[in-house]
Coordinates of C-alpha atoms in Angstrom, one line a residue:
M19 CA -13.4 -33.3 25.7
L20 CA -10.4 -31.5 26.8
I21 CA -6.9 -32.6 27.3
E22 CA -5.3 -30.9 29.9
T23 CA -2.6 -30.9 32.7
E24 CA -2.2 -30.9 36.3
T25 CA -0.1 -28.3 37.7
S26 CA 1.5 -29.0 41.3
F27 CA 4.6 -27.0 42.7
E28 CA 6.5 -30.5 43.8
P29 CA 7.6 -31.2 39.8
S30 CA 8.9 -34.0 38.9
L31 CA 11.8 -34.6 36.9
T32 CA 12.8 -36.9 34.1
R33 CA 15.5 -37.5 31.5
S34 CA 14.2 -38.1 28.3
S35 CA 16.2 -38.7 25.0
S36 CA 17.7 -36.4 22.9
A37 CA 19.9 -36.5 19.4
D38 CA 22.8 -35.4 21.6
P39 CA 23.6 -37.2 25.2
Q40 CA 25.2 -33.6 26.1
D41 CA 21.9 -32.1 25.7
P42 CA 19.6 -33.3 28.0
L43 CA 16.4 -32.5 28.0
L44 CA 14.1 -31.7 31.2
V45 CA 10.3 -31.9 31.2
R46 CA 8.0 -31.5 33.5
R47 CA 4.6 -33.8 32.7
A48 CA 0.9 -33.6 33.9
P49 CA -1.3 -36.8 33.7
V50 CA -4.8 -36.1 31.1
R51 CA -7.7 -36.1 32.9
A52 CA -10.2 -36.7 29.6
N53 CA -9.5 -37.4 26.0
S54 CA -11.1 -35.5 23.1
F55 CA -9.4 -37.8 20.4
D56 CA -11.7 -37.8 17.0
E57 CA -10.9 -41.3 14.9
A58 CA -11.9 -39.6 11.8
T59 CA -9.9 -36.9 11.5
R60 CA -6.9 -37.8 13.8
T61 CA -6.8 -35.2 16.2
V62 CA -7.0 -34.4 19.4
T63 CA -7.4 -31.3 21.7
A64 CA -4.7 -30.4 24.6
V65 CA -3.8 -27.7 27.3
I66 CA -0.3 -26.5 25.9
S67 CA -0.2 -24.4 29.2
T68 CA -1.7 -22.7 32.1
G69 CA 0.8 -20.2 33.0
A70 CA 0.7 -21.9 36.7
A71 CA 4.2 -21.2 38.6
V72 CA 6.6 -23.9 39.2
R73 CA 9.3 -23.8 41.7
R74 CA 12.9 -23.7 39.8
R75 CA 16.7 -23.0 40.7
D76 CA 19.3 -21.8 38.9
Q77 CA 23.1 -20.0 40.5
R78 CA 20.9 -17.7 42.4
G79 CA 18.9 -20.0 44.2
T80 CA 15.0 -21.3 43.8
F81 CA 12.6 -18.7 42.2
L82 CA 9.1 -19.0 41.3
E83 CA 8.7 -19.5 37.2
S84 CA 5.7 -18.9 35.3
L85 CA 4.7 -18.2 32.0
Q86 CA 2.5 -14.8 30.6
I87 CA -0.5 -16.1 28.9
Q88 CA -2.2 -13.0 28.1
G89 CA -0.3 -11.5 25.0
F90 CA 1.0 -14.6 23.7
I91 CA -0.1 -14.8 19.6
P92 CA -1.5 -18.4 19.6
A93 CA -0.9 -18.0 15.9
T94 CA 3.0 -18.9 16.2
L95 CA 2.0 -22.0 17.1
H96 CA 0.7 -23.4 13.9
G97 CA 2.3 -25.8 12.6
V98 CA 4.8 -26.5 15.2
P99 CA 5.5 -30.6 15.6
V100 CA 4.4 -32.8 18.2
L101 CA 7.2 -35.6 18.7
D102 CA 7.2 -38.6 20.8
S103 CA 8.6 -38.2 24.2
H104 CA 11.1 -35.0 22.7
R105 CA 13.2 -37.6 20.4
Q106 CA 14.4 -35.5 18.1
N107 CA 16.7 -38.4 16.9
G108 CA 14.8 -38.8 13.1
G109 CA 11.8 -38.1 11.1
R110 CA 9.9 -41.1 13.2
D111 CA 9.8 -39.2 16.1
V112 CA 7.4 -36.7 14.9
I113 CA 4.2 -37.8 15.2
G114 CA 1.8 -35.2 14.6
I115 CA 1.6 -31.2 14.0
I116 CA -0.5 -28.7 15.5
T117 CA -3.5 -27.6 13.3
R118 CA -5.1 -24.6 15.3
A119 CA -4.3 -23.1 18.3
W120 CA -6.6 -20.5 21.1
I121 CA -6.5 -19.2 24.6
E122 CA -9.5 -19.9 26.5
N123 CA -10.4 -19.1 30.1
G124 CA -6.6 -18.6 30.4
E125 CA -5.1 -21.6 29.3
L126 CA -3.2 -21.9 25.8
L127 CA -5.1 -24.9 23.5
A128 CA -3.8 -26.4 20.8
S129 CA -5.8 -29.3 18.2
I130 CA -3.0 -31.7 16.9
R131 CA -3.4 -33.5 14.2
L132 CA -1.7 -37.3 14.4
S133 CA 0.2 -38.6 11.9
A134 CA -1.4 -41.4 9.6
A135 CA 2.3 -43.4 9.1
D136 CA 2.4 -47.0 10.0
D137 CA 5.4 -46.4 12.3
V138 CA 3.2 -44.0 15.1
A139 CA 0.3 -46.3 14.7
S140 CA 0.7 -48.0 18.0
I141 CA 1.5 -43.9 19.7
V142 CA -1.6 -42.9 18.3
Q143 CA -3.8 -46.1 19.5
R144 CA -2.6 -45.3 22.7
I145 CA -3.9 -41.6 22.6
A146 CA -6.9 -42.9 21.1
E147 CA -7.4 -45.3 24.2
G148 CA -6.4 -43.0 26.5
T149 CA -3.4 -44.8 28.2
L150 CA -0.8 -42.4 27.1
R151 CA -1.7 -39.3 28.3
G152 CA 0.5 -36.8 29.2
V153 CA 1.7 -33.4 27.0
S154 CA 5.0 -31.7 27.3
V155 CA 6.3 -28.6 26.2
G156 CA 9.0 -27.0 24.7
Y157 CA 10.0 -23.2 24.7
R158 CA 11.9 -20.6 24.6
V159 CA 12.2 -17.3 26.3
G160 CA 13.0 -14.1 24.9
T161 CA 11.8 -11.5 27.8
W162 CA 11.8 -12.3 31.6
R163 CA 10.0 -10.1 33.9
D164 CA 11.7 -10.5 37.4
G165 CA 9.5 -9.3 40.9
T166 CA 8.8 -11.2 44.5
D167 CA 5.9 -12.8 45.6
P168 CA 4.3 -10.9 48.3
A169 CA 2.8 -13.5 50.3
T170 CA 6.3 -15.6 51.0
G171 CA 9.3 -13.4 49.5
E172 CA 10.1 -15.7 47.0
R173 CA 12.1 -14.8 43.6
T174 CA 9.5 -14.6 41.2
R175 CA 10.4 -14.7 37.2
T176 CA 7.7 -14.7 34.8
A177 CA 8.3 -15.1 30.9
T178 CA 6.4 -12.2 29.1
A179 CA 7.9 -13.2 25.8
W180 CA 8.3 -16.7 25.0
T181 CA 7.5 -18.9 22.0
V182 CA 7.2 -22.4 21.8
H183 CA 9.3 -24.9 19.8
E184 CA 7.6 -28.2 20.2
V185 CA 5.1 -30.3 22.1
S186 CA 5.6 -33.9 22.8
F187 CA 3.2 -36.8 24.5
V188 CA 4.6 -38.3 27.3
P189 CA 4.0 -40.9 29.6
V190 CA 2.6 -40.1 32.8
P191 CA 5.1 -39.7 35.2
A192 CA 4.9 -41.4 39.2
D193 CA 3.9 -38.2 40.9
P194 CA 0.6 -37.0 39.1
G195 CA 0.5 -33.4 40.0
A196 CA 3.6 -32.3 38.1
T197 CA 2.9 -29.6 35.2
V198 CA 3.4 -30.1 31.6
R199 CA 6.4 -28.1 30.7
S200 CA 10.0 -28.6 29.5
A201 CA 13.4 -27.1 31.3
M202 CA 14.4 -23.9 29.9
P203 CA 18.1 -24.2 28.8
D204 CA 19.7 -22.1 31.2
I205 CA 17.6 -23.3 34.5
I206 CA 17.2 -27.3 36.0
E207 CA 14.2 -28.5 38.7
N208 CA 14.7 -28.2 42.0
T209 CA 16.2 -31.1 43.1
E210 CA 19.6 -31.5 45.4
S211 CA 20.9 -34.4 42.9
L212 CA 21.4 -32.2 40.2
P213 CA 24.1 -29.5 39.4
T214 CA 23.8 -26.5 38.6
P215 CA 23.4 -25.0 35.7
V216 CA 22.5 -26.9 33.2
P217 CA 25.1 -26.4 29.6
A218 CA 22.7 -24.7 26.8
P219 CA 21.7 -26.8 24.2
D220 CA 23.4 -27.7 21.1
P221 CA 21.9 -25.1 18.3
R222 CA 21.6 -28.1 15.5
I223 CA 18.7 -30.5 17.1
A224 CA 17.1 -26.5 17.1
N225 CA 18.1 -26.4 13.4
R226 CA 17.4 -30.3 13.2
A227 CA 14.0 -30.0 14.5
A228 CA 12.8 -26.9 12.1
I229 CA 13.9 -28.7 8.7
R230 CA 11.7 -31.5 10.0
G231 CA 8.9 -29.2 10.6
I232 CA 9.2 -27.9 7.5
A233 CA 9.4 -31.0 5.5
L234 CA 6.0 -32.5 8.1
R235 CA 4.1 -28.7 6.4
A236 CA 5.2 -29.4 3.0
G237 CA 4.1 -33.2 2.9
L238 CA 8.1 -34.4 2.2
P239 CA 9.1 -37.9 3.2
T240 CA 11.5 -38.2 5.9
D241 CA 14.3 -39.0 3.9
W242 CA 14.1 -35.8 2.3
A243 CA 14.6 -34.1 5.7
D244 CA 17.1 -36.7 6.9
A245 CA 19.3 -35.9 3.6
Q246 CA 18.9 -31.6 3.9
I247 CA 20.1 -32.6 7.6
D248 CA 23.2 -35.0 6.5
A249 CA 24.2 -31.9 4.1
D250 CA 24.1 -29.5 7.0
A251 CA 21.7 -26.9 5.3
D252 CA 19.8 -24.1 7.7
V253 CA 16.3 -23.5 7.8
N254 CA 16.3 -21.0 4.8
S255 CA 18.0 -23.6 2.1
A256 CA 16.2 -25.9 3.1
R257 CA 12.6 -24.1 2.9
A258 CA 14.1 -23.7 -0.4
A259 CA 14.9 -27.0 -1.2
A260 CA 11.2 -27.8 -0.2
F261 CA 9.4 -25.5 -2.5
E262 CA 11.5 -26.9 -5.5
A263 CA 10.7 -30.1 -4.5
M264 CA 7.2 -29.1 -4.3
Q265 CA 7.3 -27.9 -7.7
A266 CA 8.6 -30.6 -9.2
R267 CA 6.0 -33.0 -7.3
N268 CA 3.2 -31.0 -8.5
V269 CA 2.1 -30.4 -4.4
G270 CA 0.6 -27.7 -2.8
P271 CA 3.2 -24.8 -2.4
I272 CA 4.6 -23.4 0.0
R273 CA 4.3 -19.6 -0.3
T274 CA 6.6 -17.0 1.0
Q275 CA 7.4 -13.2 1.1
Q276 CA 10.7 -11.2 1.9
N277 CA 9.9 -8.0 3.1
G278 CA 11.9 -5.1 1.9
P279 CA 13.3 -3.9 -1.4
S280 CA 15.5 -6.4 -2.5
G281 CA 15.6 -8.1 -5.7
D282 CA 13.8 -11.2 -3.7
D283 CA 11.2 -8.8 -2.9
P284 CA 7.6 -9.8 -5.1
A285 CA 6.3 -6.2 -5.2
V286 CA 10.4 -5.2 -6.1
I287 CA 10.1 -7.7 -9.1
L288 CA 6.6 -6.9 -10.2
S289 CA 7.7 -3.1 -10.2
R290 CA 10.7 -3.6 -12.8
R291 CA 8.5 -6.3 -15.0
A292 CA 6.1 -3.4 -15.3
D293 CA 8.6 -0.7 -15.9
A294 CA 9.8 -3.7 -18.8
V295 CA 6.8 -3.9 -20.1
A296 CA 6.2 0.3 -20.3
A297 CA 9.5 0.3 -22.2
R298 CA 8.4 -1.9 -25.2
V299 CA 5.1 -0.4 -25.0
M300 CA 6.4 3.5 -25.4
G301 CA 9.6 2.7 -27.3
T302 CA 11.7 4.0 -24.8
A303 CA 15.3 2.6 -22.6
P304 CA 14.6 0.4 -20.0
P305 CA 15.8 1.5 -16.5
D306 CA 18.8 -1.0 -15.3
H307 CA 17.0 -2.9 -13.2
A308 CA 14.1 -3.5 -16.1
R309 CA 16.4 -4.8 -18.6
A310 CA 16.8 -8.6 -17.4
F311 CA 13.0 -8.6 -18.3
M312 CA 12.9 -6.9 -21.9
G313 CA 12.5 -10.2 -23.9
D314 CA 9.4 -11.7 -21.8
R315 CA 6.0 -11.4 -23.6
L316 CA 2.9 -11.1 -21.8
T317 CA 2.0 -14.3 -20.9
D318 CA 5.9 -15.0 -20.0
H319 CA 4.9 -12.5 -17.2
A320 CA 2.4 -14.0 -15.9
R321 CA 3.7 -17.1 -15.9
A322 CA 6.2 -15.0 -13.7
I323 CA 4.0 -14.1 -11.4
L324 CA 2.3 -17.5 -10.7
A325 CA 6.2 -18.8 -10.0
L326 CA 6.7 -15.7 -8.1
R327 CA 3.4 -16.3 -6.1
G328 CA 3.9 -20.2 -5.1
F329 CA 2.0 -21.4 -7.9
S330 CA 2.4 -24.6 -9.7
M331 CA 2.0 -24.1 -13.5
V332 CA 3.2 -28.0 -14.5
G333 CA 0.6 -28.8 -17.9
M334 CA -0.2 -25.1 -18.4
D335 CA -1.1 -24.2 -21.8
Q336 CA -1.2 -20.5 -22.8
D337 CA -4.5 -19.7 -22.4
T338 CA -4.8 -21.9 -19.2
L339 CA -2.0 -20.1 -17.9
L340 CA -3.3 -16.6 -19.0
R341 CA -6.5 -17.3 -17.2
A342 CA -4.7 -18.6 -13.6
A343 CA -2.8 -15.2 -13.7
M344 CA -5.6 -13.8 -13.9
H345 CA -8.3 -15.6 -11.5
T346 CA -5.6 -16.7 -8.7
T347 CA -3.9 -13.3 -8.1
S348 CA -4.1 -9.8 -8.7
D349 CA -0.7 -9.1 -9.6
F350 CA -1.1 -9.5 -13.5
Q351 CA -4.1 -6.8 -13.8
N352 CA -2.2 -4.9 -11.6
L353 CA 0.7 -4.6 -14.2
L354 CA -1.3 -4.2 -16.6
T355 CA -3.1 -1.5 -15.1
G356 CA 0.6 0.2 -13.9
V357 CA 1.8 -0.1 -17.5
G358 CA -1.7 1.5 -18.9
A359 CA -0.9 4.7 -16.1
R360 CA 3.0 4.9 -17.4
T361 CA 1.8 5.4 -21.2
L362 CA -1.6 7.4 -20.5
L363 CA 0.1 10.0 -18.1
P364 CA 2.6 11.2 -20.8
A365 CA 0.3 12.0 -23.5
Y366 CA -1.9 13.1 -20.5
T367 CA 0.4 16.4 -20.0
A368 CA 2.0 16.5 -23.1
A369 CA -1.7 17.3 -24.5
E370 CA -2.5 19.9 -21.4
S371 CA -4.0 22.8 -22.1
Q372 CA -2.3 26.3 -21.8
L373 CA -4.9 27.4 -19.8
K374 CA -4.3 25.8 -17.0
K375 CA -1.3 28.2 -16.2
L376 CA -4.0 30.5 -15.8
A377 CA -6.2 28.5 -12.7
R378 CA -5.5 28.1 -9.1
K379 CA -5.6 24.5 -8.2
S380 CA -7.9 23.0 -5.1
L381 CA -8.2 19.6 -4.1
L382 CA -12.3 19.1 -3.2
T383 CA -13.2 16.2 -0.9
D384 CA -16.6 15.1 -2.2
F385 CA -18.7 16.3 -5.1
R386 CA -20.9 18.6 -3.2
R387 CA -20.2 22.5 -4.9
A388 CA -17.8 23.9 -3.0
S389 CA -18.9 27.7 -2.2
R390 CA -15.4 30.2 -2.5
L391 CA -16.0 32.7 -0.2
R392 CA -13.8 36.2 -1.4
L393 CA -13.0 39.0 1.7
G394 CA -12.9 42.2 0.4
E395 CA -9.8 44.8 1.5
V396 CA -9.8 46.0 4.8
G397 CA -8.6 49.5 3.6
P398 CA -6.2 51.8 5.2
L399 CA -5.3 51.6 8.8
Q400 CA -7.0 54.8 10.9
K401 CA -5.5 57.0 13.2
V402 CA -5.5 56.2 16.5
T403 CA -7.6 59.3 18.7
E404 CA -6.1 60.2 21.5
A405 CA -8.1 58.6 23.9
G406 CA -6.8 55.2 22.4
E407 CA -9.3 54.2 20.8
I408 CA -9.2 52.1 17.5
K409 CA -11.9 51.8 15.4
H410 CA -13.5 48.6 13.8
T411 CA -13.4 48.1 10.0
T412 CA -15.6 46.2 7.8
R413 CA -14.7 43.7 5.0
G414 CA -16.7 43.0 1.9
E415 CA -17.6 40.0 1.1
A416 CA -18.5 38.2 -2.2
V417 CA -19.6 34.1 -2.9
E418 CA -18.4 32.1 -5.8
G419 CA -18.6 28.3 -6.2
L420 CA -17.6 25.2 -8.5
E421 CA -18.2 21.3 -8.3
L422 CA -16.6 18.2 -9.6
D423 CA -18.0 15.9 -12.5
T424 CA -16.8 12.5 -13.3
Y425 CA -15.5 12.2 -17.3
A426 CA -14.6 8.6 -18.4
S427 CA -13.1 6.2 -21.6
M428 CA -13.1 2.4 -21.3
F429 CA -11.0 0.1 -23.4
S430 CA -10.3 -3.9 -23.8
L431 CA -7.5 -5.8 -24.2
S432 CA -8.7 -8.7 -25.6
R433 CA -7.3 -12.3 -24.7
K434 CA -5.7 -12.6 -28.6
A435 CA -4.2 -9.8 -28.1
I436 CA -2.6 -10.9 -24.5
I437 CA -1.5 -14.0 -26.3
N438 CA -0.4 -12.8 -29.0
D439 CA 1.7 -10.2 -27.0
D440 CA 0.8 -7.0 -29.1
L441 CA 1.0 -4.0 -27.1
G442 CA -0.1 -1.7 -30.0
A443 CA -2.9 -1.5 -29.1
F444 CA -2.7 -1.0 -25.8
R445 CA 0.2 1.9 -26.5
D446 CA -2.4 3.7 -28.8
W447 CA -5.5 3.7 -26.5
G448 CA -3.1 5.3 -23.6
E449 CA -2.2 7.7 -25.7
A450 CA -5.2 8.4 -26.8
A451 CA -6.9 8.4 -23.1
G452 CA -4.0 10.9 -21.9
R453 CA -5.0 13.4 -24.9
A454 CA -8.6 13.2 -24.4
A455 CA -8.6 13.6 -20.9
A456 CA -6.2 16.7 -21.2
E457 CA -8.6 17.8 -23.8
T458 CA -11.7 17.6 -21.4
E459 CA -10.2 20.3 -19.1
A460 CA -9.2 22.7 -21.6
L461 CA -12.7 22.2 -22.9
L462 CA -14.4 22.7 -19.8
L463 CA -11.6 25.9 -19.8
V464 CA -12.7 27.6 -23.1
S465 CA -16.3 27.8 -22.1
L466 CA -15.8 29.2 -19.2
L467 CA -14.6 31.7 -21.7
T468 CA -16.6 31.7 -24.3
A469 CA -19.7 31.5 -21.9
A470 CA -22.5 33.8 -23.4
N471 CA -20.8 35.0 -26.5
G472 CA -17.8 35.9 -25.0
A473 CA -19.3 37.5 -21.9
G474 CA -18.7 34.3 -19.7
P475 CA -20.1 32.7 -16.7
V476 CA -22.5 34.5 -14.5
M477 CA -21.1 35.6 -11.0
G478 CA -22.1 35.8 -7.5
D479 CA -23.5 39.5 -8.3
G480 CA -25.4 38.8 -11.5
R481 CA -23.4 40.0 -13.7
T482 CA -21.0 37.7 -16.6
L483 CA -17.3 37.7 -15.7
F484 CA -16.7 40.0 -18.3
H485 CA -19.1 43.3 -18.4
A486 CA -18.8 46.5 -18.4
S487 CA -19.4 46.9 -14.7
H488 CA -16.7 44.6 -13.6
G489 CA -14.9 47.4 -15.4
N490 CA -12.7 44.2 -17.5
V491 CA -14.0 44.7 -20.7
G492 CA -12.2 47.1 -23.5
A493 CA -12.9 49.1 -26.0
A494 CA -13.6 46.6 -29.5
S495 CA -11.2 47.0 -31.6
A496 CA -9.9 45.4 -35.2
L497 CA -6.4 44.0 -33.6
D498 CA -5.1 44.0 -36.9
S499 CA -1.6 45.2 -36.4
T500 CA 0.9 45.6 -33.7
T501 CA -0.1 49.2 -33.0
L502 CA -3.7 48.5 -32.4
L503 CA -2.5 45.4 -30.5
I504 CA -0.3 47.8 -28.1
A505 CA -3.3 50.3 -27.9
A506 CA -5.8 47.7 -26.9
L507 CA -2.9 46.5 -24.2
D508 CA -2.7 49.5 -22.7
A509 CA -5.7 50.4 -22.1
S510 CA -6.3 46.7 -20.4
R511 CA -3.6 47.4 -18.2
L512 CA -5.0 50.8 -17.2
Q513 CA -8.5 49.4 -16.6
M514 CA -6.7 46.4 -14.7
R515 CA -4.9 48.8 -12.3
M516 CA -7.9 51.0 -12.0
Q517 CA -9.6 47.6 -9.9
K518 CA -11.5 48.2 -6.6
G519 CA -11.5 45.8 -4.1
T520 CA -15.1 44.4 -3.0
D521 CA -16.2 47.8 -1.0
G522 CA -16.0 49.9 -4.3
K523 CA -13.1 52.3 -3.1
T524 CA -9.9 50.5 -2.2
P525 CA -7.6 50.3 -5.7
I526 CA -5.8 46.4 -5.6
N527 CA -3.3 47.6 -8.6
A528 CA -4.0 44.4 -10.2
A529 CA -1.0 43.6 -13.1
P530 CA -1.6 41.9 -16.1
K531 CA 0.8 38.6 -16.4
F532 CA -0.2 36.5 -19.1
L533 CA -1.2 37.7 -22.4
V534 CA -4.1 35.0 -23.9
V535 CA -5.0 34.6 -27.6
S536 CA -6.5 32.4 -30.5
A537 CA -4.3 30.9 -33.0
E538 CA -4.7 33.8 -35.9
L539 CA -3.3 36.5 -33.6
E540 CA -0.2 34.1 -32.2
T541 CA 2.1 35.9 -34.6
L542 CA 0.9 39.2 -34.9
A543 CA 1.1 38.6 -30.0
E544 CA 4.8 37.4 -31.2
Q545 CA 5.4 40.7 -32.4
V546 CA 4.3 43.0 -29.7
L547 CA 5.6 40.9 -27.0
T548 CA 9.5 41.0 -28.5
L549 CA 11.9 42.8 -27.4
L550 CA 13.8 44.9 -30.3
A551 CA 16.5 48.0 -29.6
A552 CA 13.5 51.5 -30.6
P553 CA 15.3 54.1 -32.6
D554 CA 13.8 57.2 -30.2
A555 CA 11.5 56.7 -26.7
S556 CA 8.5 57.1 -28.8
S557 CA 9.2 53.7 -30.3
V558 CA 9.8 51.5 -27.3
N559 CA 7.4 48.4 -27.1
P560 CA 6.2 49.0 -23.4
F561 CA 5.4 44.9 -23.4
A562 CA 8.7 43.5 -24.6
G563 CA 9.3 40.9 -22.2
R564 CA 6.6 41.8 -19.6
L565 CA 3.8 39.5 -20.5
T566 CA 3.5 35.8 -21.2
L567 CA 2.1 34.8 -24.5
L568 CA -0.6 31.6 -24.0
V569 CA -2.3 30.5 -27.4
D570 CA -5.2 28.0 -27.2
P571 CA -6.8 27.4 -31.1
R572 CA -10.1 26.0 -28.8
L573 CA -10.5 30.0 -28.5
P574 CA -12.9 31.8 -31.0
E575 CA -11.5 33.9 -33.8
G576 CA -10.3 37.1 -32.5
S577 CA -10.1 36.5 -28.9
W578 CA -7.7 38.4 -26.9
Y579 CA -7.6 38.4 -23.2
V580 CA -5.3 39.5 -20.3
F581 CA -4.7 37.9 -17.2
A582 CA -3.3 38.7 -13.6
D583 CA -0.9 36.0 -11.9
P584 CA -3.1 33.6 -10.4
A585 CA -1.1 33.4 -7.3
V586 CA -1.7 36.9 -6.3
L587 CA -5.3 37.4 -8.2
P588 CA -7.1 34.1 -9.4
V589 CA -10.1 34.2 -11.7
L590 CA -10.7 30.6 -12.6
E591 CA -10.0 28.1 -10.0
I592 CA -9.8 24.0 -11.6
A593 CA -10.5 21.3 -9.2
Y594 CA -9.4 17.3 -8.7
L595 CA -10.5 14.7 -6.7
S596 CA -8.6 14.8 -3.3
S597 CA -8.3 10.9 -3.9
A598 CA -7.7 10.8 -7.3
Q599 CA -5.8 14.0 -8.5
G600 CA -5.4 13.9 -12.8
V601 CA -6.5 11.0 -14.6
Q602 CA -6.6 7.9 -13.2
V603 CA -6.3 4.5 -14.6
S604 CA -8.0 1.4 -13.5
S605 CA -8.4 -2.4 -14.8
R606 CA -10.4 -6.4 -14.2
E607 CA -10.9 -9.0 -16.1
G608 CA -13.3 -8.7 -19.0
W609 CA -17.3 -9.4 -19.0
D610 CA -18.3 -8.4 -21.2
V611 CA -15.0 -9.9 -23.4
L612 CA -12.1 -12.0 -23.0
G613 CA -9.2 -10.2 -21.9
V614 CA -9.0 -7.5 -19.3
E615 CA -11.0 -4.2 -19.3
F616 CA -9.8 -1.0 -18.5
R617 CA -10.7 2.3 -18.0
A618 CA -9.8 6.1 -17.7
V619 CA -11.6 7.8 -14.9
L620 CA -11.5 12.0 -14.4
D621 CA -13.2 13.7 -11.3
F622 CA -12.7 17.3 -12.8
G623 CA -14.2 20.9 -12.0
A624 CA -13.4 24.2 -13.5
G625 CA -15.5 27.6 -11.9
A626 CA -14.9 31.4 -12.1
L627 CA -13.7 32.7 -9.0
D628 CA -13.2 36.5 -9.3
W629 CA -13.3 39.2 -12.1
R630 CA -10.9 41.6 -11.3
G631 CA -7.7 39.4 -12.4
A632 CA -8.9 39.8 -16.1
N633 CA -9.6 41.9 -19.0
R634 CA -10.7 41.1 -22.1
T635 CA -10.9 42.6 -26.0
P636 CA -14.2 42.3 -28.0
K637 CA -13.4 42.2 -31.5
T638 CA -14.9 44.8 -34.0
P639 CA -17.4 43.2 -35.8
G640 CA -16.8 42.6 -39.3
S641 CA -12.9 43.3 -39.0
P642 CA -10.5 40.8 -40.3
L643 CA -9.4 39.2 -37.1

């Protein structure tokens, strides 16, 4: 059954006792029509407010005051203390606590759990038998909306933002129609016998009530709350002291978290601890903010994370501690994952193939094959006729494509390694996984250039990337001297300059930027590209300082290419999944092994888009180079 309140526009006024005689508490009360007391759980349901209007008076005169129930957040009532007749003299005046609140049929209701203490047993008994049925609520208003009653023209004030600070059980007044709310500190009841206005209450009263609420929620005795109040502790200090008291007694924790990038923010502390572990793994100097954690072992980090989240570790050995860190919160796994990523990414970046400079980078949203439409050139503008007619021009089109594949590697950091603080295996795997990811990308690019015995992949026109019909294959050469190499470069550059658009007629004037060679041609290529003072004009090296040399040992012996700038005329394209660019590291608690499992995942694809920005010179069969 439901405890409800009667609403009336003729409120009764009573003055309840208070901790400060200068701070009278004006309340509006109502009888209870039904009782919902549950003896097994010591809970009772009450209507906290119906939002009905009540006549008030302030310095401007009388007005109708109402509470706006719509938009009120019932969760703010959780943990609000329930008092005996609004008294705040000590812990014995707290007789219960609100455990749940909700809005039903436009009314604000709450479930109240009453105390089992002996000193409030008589009050609980009166509530149980139905002789104590009045409920009164104390609240403060943050925002008012002023208006006028359309029927009577009377001034109205509606509390649109308000918070409940305490709820009290009170005796039923003589007037059974009085509403159940306590008066605002800046207004008084509509009675001719009282002066206006009422002085503001002492803020110490609210502070004392808040401290007692903290003690009640933490399961601490009233003596603890009295000691905090006697010491003039504020709410923050009392909350910190309650946390320490529970840690000492191994009582369920109060979990608190400070928002913002401060030293007390758990996210900031976790990031700093990850920086410290990463510095230890990689053997680098830590950032200043991480130096305080450099001496911590992995089990120390696990202990700190549990403490940061408010978990008690009394009596835990290292193994139990580690299990708790991996089961009760994801923070420890996130710390290790972050360290793994910081170890893997530098190795991945350092091992990246130079061939990636030849390709245009793109992002794909899924694993379906992506088509690339290549539009042809417009051609020269046509002369406008005397009649002002502008002729239409057509553009050629070509379609190429590529798709993503997923590549992955897995590693396990055993429970034994974590307890022993063995970071060497962690570092070795991170570096190896990073190099493996870079090697995977490089091999895919090399496979495009070396497919079909060096002719490359088949393009949209049915021919290979390097094909005589594409005009991007030079004459075979031994390439065993700078003279021959310069001659081959000259021929390749000429072929690129003479490339036509998709219409087969419009010159595109492609310019080479990269010289790509296999490892054994590196020295010869460097000699060709070195700027030397020539004794006469015929000895001038036309390619000195004009091309960028790229060397890849994965290319077959004697491989030699010229590529245009991919930002101007892309030949190759590499792609990553848009939600996971580059190699990604994730972890989970080990299932097949005792410990933490890590995996490195790479979603990557490569394809050929165009043949006009590249030129290949094949090696003469049987030549040494």
